Tab-separated table of C-alpha atoms in Angstrom:
chain	number	residue	atom	x	y	z
A	1192	MET	CA	0.208	-0.087	-0.139
A	1193	THR	CA	1.253	3.347	-1.216
A	1194	GLU	CA	1.029	5.617	1.937
A	1195	THR	CA	0.198	8.951	-0.212
A	1196	THR	CA	-1.481	9.883	-3.347
A	1197	GLY	CA	-2.642	12.568	-5.291
A	1198	PHE	CA	-3.177	14.229	-8.699
A	1199	ASP	CA	-1.174	16.703	-11.037
A	1200	ILE	CA	-3.710	19.285	-10.122
A	1201	LEU	CA	-2.971	19.311	-6.488
A	1202	SER	CA	0.602	19.534	-6.945
A	1203	GLN	CA	0.505	22.775	-8.462
A	1204	ASN	CA	-1.259	24.354	-5.538
A	1205	GLY	CA	2.140	23.766	-3.177
A	1206	SER	CA	2.856	21.176	-0.116
A	1207	LEU	CA	0.173	19.958	2.349
A	1208	SER	CA	1.439	22.446	4.672
A	1209	ASP	CA	1.044	25.250	2.079
A	1210	LEU	CA	-2.766	24.004	1.893
A	1211	GLY	CA	-3.271	24.424	5.782
A	1212	VAL	CA	-3.822	20.328	6.278
A	1213	ILE	CA	-2.773	19.147	9.616
A	1214	ILE	CA	0.049	16.538	9.136
A	1215	VAL	CA	-0.479	13.213	11.422
A	1216	ASP	CA	2.275	10.808	12.014
A	1217	LYS	CA	1.890	8.362	9.582
A	1218	ASN	CA	3.346	5.668	12.567
A	1219	GLN	CA	0.084	6.572	14.478
A	1220	ILE	CA	-2.416	6.165	11.732
A	1221	SER	CA	-5.170	3.527	12.963
A	1222	THR	CA	-5.868	0.715	11.681
A	1223	ARG	CA	-9.126	1.752	10.621
A	1224	SER	CA	-7.732	4.667	8.771
A	1225	LYS	CA	-5.123	2.506	7.255
A	1226	GLN	CA	-8.038	0.409	5.762
A	1227	ILE	CA	-9.799	3.087	4.290
A	1228	ILE	CA	-6.819	4.486	2.582
A	1229	ALA	CA	-5.846	1.346	1.268
A	1230	ALA	CA	-9.567	0.959	-0.433
A	1231	VAL	CA	-9.468	4.660	-1.507
A	1232	ASN	CA	-5.762	4.201	-3.278
A	1233	HIS	CA	-7.048	1.295	-5.440
A	1234	LEU	CA	-10.096	3.268	-6.489
A	1235	LEU	CA	-7.881	6.251	-6.938
A	1236	THR	CA	-5.618	4.033	-9.958
A	1237	GLY	CA	-6.134	5.485	-13.193
A	1238	ARG	CA	-8.488	8.305	-12.030
A	1239	THR	CA	-8.022	11.526	-13.264
A	1240	THR	CA	-11.028	13.502	-11.432
A	1241	PRO	CA	-11.540	13.850	-7.487
A	1242	LEU	CA	-13.059	10.820	-5.441
A	1243	VAL	CA	-16.103	11.713	-3.281
A	1244	MET	CA	-16.320	9.395	-0.189
A	1245	SER	CA	-19.107	9.782	2.493
A	1246	LEU	CA	-17.757	8.912	5.820
A	1247	ASP	CA	-20.880	7.944	7.860
A	1248	GLY	CA	-21.711	7.087	11.110
A	1249	GLY	CA	-23.959	8.246	13.868
A	1250	SER	CA	-22.907	10.961	16.693
A	1251	GLY	CA	-19.679	9.705	18.583
A	1252	ALA	CA	-18.696	7.427	16.509
A	1253	GLY	CA	-15.213	8.820	15.713
A	1254	LYS	CA	-15.864	10.081	12.235
A	1255	SER	CA	-14.097	13.413	12.785
A	1256	THR	CA	-10.623	11.893	13.913
A	1257	LEU	CA	-10.764	9.546	11.308
A	1258	ALA	CA	-11.342	11.925	8.627
A	1259	ALA	CA	-8.401	13.853	9.903
A	1260	GLU	CA	-6.352	10.992	9.730
A	1261	LEU	CA	-7.287	10.521	6.192
A	1262	ALA	CA	-6.875	13.836	5.247
A	1263	SER	CA	-3.415	14.060	6.155
A	1264	VAL	CA	-2.684	10.895	4.133
A	1265	LEU	CA	-4.578	11.313	1.230
A	1266	GLU	CA	-4.524	14.988	0.952
A	1267	ALA	CA	-8.177	15.206	0.987
A	1268	ALA	CA	-10.732	17.841	1.314
A	1269	VAL	CA	-12.941	17.252	4.149
A	1270	ILE	CA	-16.394	18.783	4.301
A	1271	SER	CA	-18.332	18.779	7.692
A	1272	CYS	CA	-22.078	17.834	6.711
A	1273	ASP	CA	-22.553	19.489	10.332
A	1274	ASP	CA	-21.662	22.956	8.450
A	1275	PHE	CA	-24.591	22.842	6.109
A	1276	PHE	CA	-27.404	21.893	9.265
A	1277	ASP	CA	-30.926	23.465	7.904
A	1278	ALA	CA	-31.015	26.138	10.128
A	1279	SER	CA	-34.418	26.992	8.482
A	1280	ILE	CA	-36.375	24.455	10.680
A	1281	SER	CA	-37.092	25.180	14.256
A	1282	ASP	CA	-36.631	22.664	17.219
A	1283	GLU	CA	-40.493	22.867	17.236
A	1284	GLU	CA	-40.519	21.788	13.804
A	1285	TRP	CA	-38.277	18.899	14.095
A	1286	ASP	CA	-40.166	17.581	17.014
A	1287	THR	CA	-42.904	17.115	14.624
A	1288	CYS	CA	-41.291	15.418	11.727
A	1289	THR	CA	-40.949	11.789	11.783
A	1290	ALA	CA	-37.862	9.787	12.105
A	1291	GLU	CA	-37.601	9.423	8.403
A	1292	GLN	CA	-38.225	13.128	7.729
A	1293	LYS	CA	-35.253	14.325	10.016
A	1294	CYS	CA	-32.661	11.855	8.218
A	1295	LEU	CA	-34.051	13.329	4.831
A	1296	ARG	CA	-34.135	17.373	6.041
A	1297	CYS	CA	-31.662	17.192	8.625
A	1298	ILE	CA	-28.496	18.570	6.094
A	1299	ASP	CA	-29.641	21.290	3.395
A	1300	TRP	CA	-27.971	18.847	0.639
A	1301	GLU	CA	-28.691	21.268	-2.278
A	1302	ARG	CA	-26.373	24.043	-0.503
A	1303	LEU	CA	-24.053	21.459	0.488
A	1304	ARG	CA	-23.569	20.302	-3.287
A	1305	LYS	CA	-23.498	23.827	-4.739
A	1306	GLU	CA	-21.171	25.418	-2.271
A	1307	ALA	CA	-19.010	22.516	-1.815
A	1308	LEU	CA	-19.048	19.556	-3.771
A	1309	THR	CA	-19.901	21.258	-7.253
A	1310	PRO	CA	-16.666	23.121	-7.096
A	1311	LEU	CA	-14.624	20.875	-5.642
A	1312	ILE	CA	-15.642	18.143	-7.843
A	1313	ALA	CA	-14.527	20.770	-10.841
A	1314	GLY	CA	-11.161	21.582	-9.195
A	1315	ARG	CA	-11.918	24.538	-8.099
A	1316	GLU	CA	-11.922	26.476	-4.577
A	1317	ALA	CA	-14.994	25.845	-2.503
A	1318	ARG	CA	-16.216	28.799	-0.336
A	1319	TYR	CA	-19.397	29.016	2.027
A	1320	HIS	CA	-21.047	30.159	5.179
A	1321	PRO	CA	-20.869	27.235	7.954
A	1322	PHE	CA	-24.002	26.655	10.323
A	1323	SER	CA	-23.771	28.532	13.743
A	1324	PHE	CA	-26.336	27.924	16.732
A	1325	THR	CA	-24.959	31.531	17.843
A	1326	SER	CA	-25.872	33.819	14.561
A	1327	GLY	CA	-29.345	35.096	14.121
A	1328	ASN	CA	-30.060	33.524	10.716
A	1329	GLY	CA	-28.168	30.402	11.747
A	1330	VAL	CA	-25.165	30.640	9.234
A	1331	ALA	CA	-21.602	32.268	10.478
A	1332	ALA	CA	-20.031	35.091	9.546
A	1333	SER	CA	-16.812	33.690	8.798
A	1334	LEU	CA	-16.155	31.966	5.921
A	1335	VAL	CA	-14.281	28.506	5.266
A	1336	THR	CA	-12.640	27.815	2.376
A	1337	LYS	CA	-11.617	24.362	0.803
A	1338	ASN	CA	-8.977	24.058	-1.760
A	1339	PRO	CA	-9.098	21.242	-4.619
A	1340	ALA	CA	-7.915	17.870	-3.530
A	1341	PRO	CA	-7.680	14.398	-5.091
A	1342	VAL	CA	-10.619	12.942	-2.631
A	1343	ILE	CA	-13.243	14.792	-1.354
A	1344	ILE	CA	-14.381	13.308	2.001
A	1345	LEU	CA	-17.988	14.327	3.771
A	1346	ASP	CA	-17.967	14.026	7.165
A	1347	GLY	CA	-21.018	13.259	8.800
A	1348	ILE	CA	-24.329	11.200	9.370
A	1349	TYR	CA	-26.486	10.719	6.458
A	1350	SER	CA	-23.754	11.841	4.281
A	1351	SER	CA	-24.329	8.424	2.097
A	1352	LEU	CA	-28.264	9.101	1.708
A	1353	PRO	CA	-29.557	8.117	-1.667
A	1354	VAL	CA	-29.613	12.269	-2.989
A	1355	LEU	CA	-25.978	12.272	-3.279
A	1356	SER	CA	-25.492	8.880	-4.932
A	1357	ASP	CA	-24.785	11.032	-8.388
A	1358	VAL	CA	-21.622	12.091	-6.816
A	1359	VAL	CA	-20.748	9.890	-4.104
A	1360	HIS	CA	-17.974	7.026	-5.263
A	1361	PHE	CA	-17.532	5.716	-2.210
A	1362	THR	CA	-19.511	4.974	1.003
A	1363	VAL	CA	-17.818	4.188	4.427
A	1364	LEU	CA	-19.380	3.574	7.910
A	1365	VAL	CA	-17.690	4.214	11.201
A	1366	ASP	CA	-19.661	1.658	12.995
A	1367	VAL	CA	-20.100	1.547	17.025
A	1368	THR	CA	-22.959	0.171	19.165
A	1369	PRO	CA	-25.506	2.951	20.004
A	1370	GLU	CA	-24.444	2.867	23.887
A	1371	ILE	CA	-20.969	3.335	23.368
A	1372	ARG	CA	-21.857	6.224	20.672
A	1373	ARG	CA	-24.248	7.920	22.833
A	1374	GLU	CA	-21.800	7.809	25.904
A	1375	ARG	CA	-19.103	9.397	23.568
A	1376	HIS	CA	-21.477	11.947	22.585
A	1377	ASN	CA	-22.279	13.253	26.049
A	1378	LEU	CA	-18.838	13.106	27.094
A	1379	ARG	CA	-17.987	15.164	24.050
A	1380	GLU	CA	-20.915	17.693	24.924
A	1381	GLY	CA	-20.249	18.026	28.614
A	1382	SER	CA	-23.860	16.763	29.751
A	1383	SER	CA	-26.673	14.073	29.073
A	1384	ASP	CA	-28.070	16.178	26.497
A	1385	ALA	CA	-31.137	14.668	26.889
A	1386	ALA	CA	-33.013	16.819	24.591
A	1387	TRP	CA	-30.814	15.805	21.494
A	1388	HIS	CA	-31.161	12.291	22.276
A	1389	LEU	CA	-35.048	12.570	22.486
A	1390	ARG	CA	-34.845	14.654	19.189
A	1391	TRP	CA	-32.123	12.884	17.253
A	1392	ASP	CA	-31.875	9.315	18.419
A	1393	SER	CA	-34.595	7.676	16.740
A	1394	ALA	CA	-33.552	9.210	13.268
A	1395	GLU	CA	-30.137	7.851	13.450
A	1396	ASP	CA	-31.736	4.159	14.194
A	1397	TYR	CA	-34.346	4.569	11.530
A	1398	TYR	CA	-31.310	5.576	9.020
A	1399	PHE	CA	-29.085	2.746	10.061
A	1400	SER	CA	-31.863	0.318	9.840
A	1401	THR	CA	-33.812	1.315	6.931
A	1402	ILE	CA	-32.522	3.918	4.970
A	1403	ARG	CA	-28.695	2.668	4.992
A	1404	PRO	CA	-28.390	-0.257	6.379
A	1405	PRO	CA	-24.547	-1.644	7.502
A	1406	ALA	CA	-24.746	-4.246	4.605
A	1407	LEU	CA	-25.537	-1.165	2.146
A	1408	PHE	CA	-22.089	0.627	2.668
A	1409	ASP	CA	-19.039	-0.005	0.476
A	1410	LEU	CA	-16.860	-0.619	3.658
A	1411	VAL	CA	-17.890	-1.012	7.499
A	1412	VAL	CA	-14.725	-0.186	9.956
A	1413	THR	CA	-15.368	-0.409	13.472
A	1414	ASN	CA	-14.256	1.793	16.114
A	1415	GLN	CA	-15.315	0.032	19.643
């Protein structure tokens, strides 16, 4: 397995450090990341356009940690799906939605596609305003910039929904038991986060049991 990969399009932009990518010691790359890297390198063979992969899994699965490792080795652009949370829907409205509706509407997929995926797939810089809990309109004043890359990682639950099947080439599930995921989520948030779990746990369970069960992913890696 080769350790790094990339297209000529990326080399024209300079080194990884020039692109603002965090360099991870390759000796500390997890076995889970190595599994994904091997599969991605195989898919990149002979490819001349960016490879889009979804890094899916429930809250607390450890997706973002894996995404950072993968980005450093694969010279990837990481798009956090949370940056495109649909701020137009109030908590009260979410609580009237079914589990399926929450899965489908949680992320503004149209905005994610238009502002992040489309330019990056075309080899152009992507610029967008991420979601913010504190701003009045749900969108931060700050601007996120992503440079062209040979691999585009969609980091977030629901990133393997059929709505993106025309642009996602490789789907990965970070598989963790719901009990462990929810414990990690609570540790990360510093509380039991009961209101969040009441609103979203059923949606996550529905997604992985009905819309996208593990058997439908191209690769499943465990992260217990």
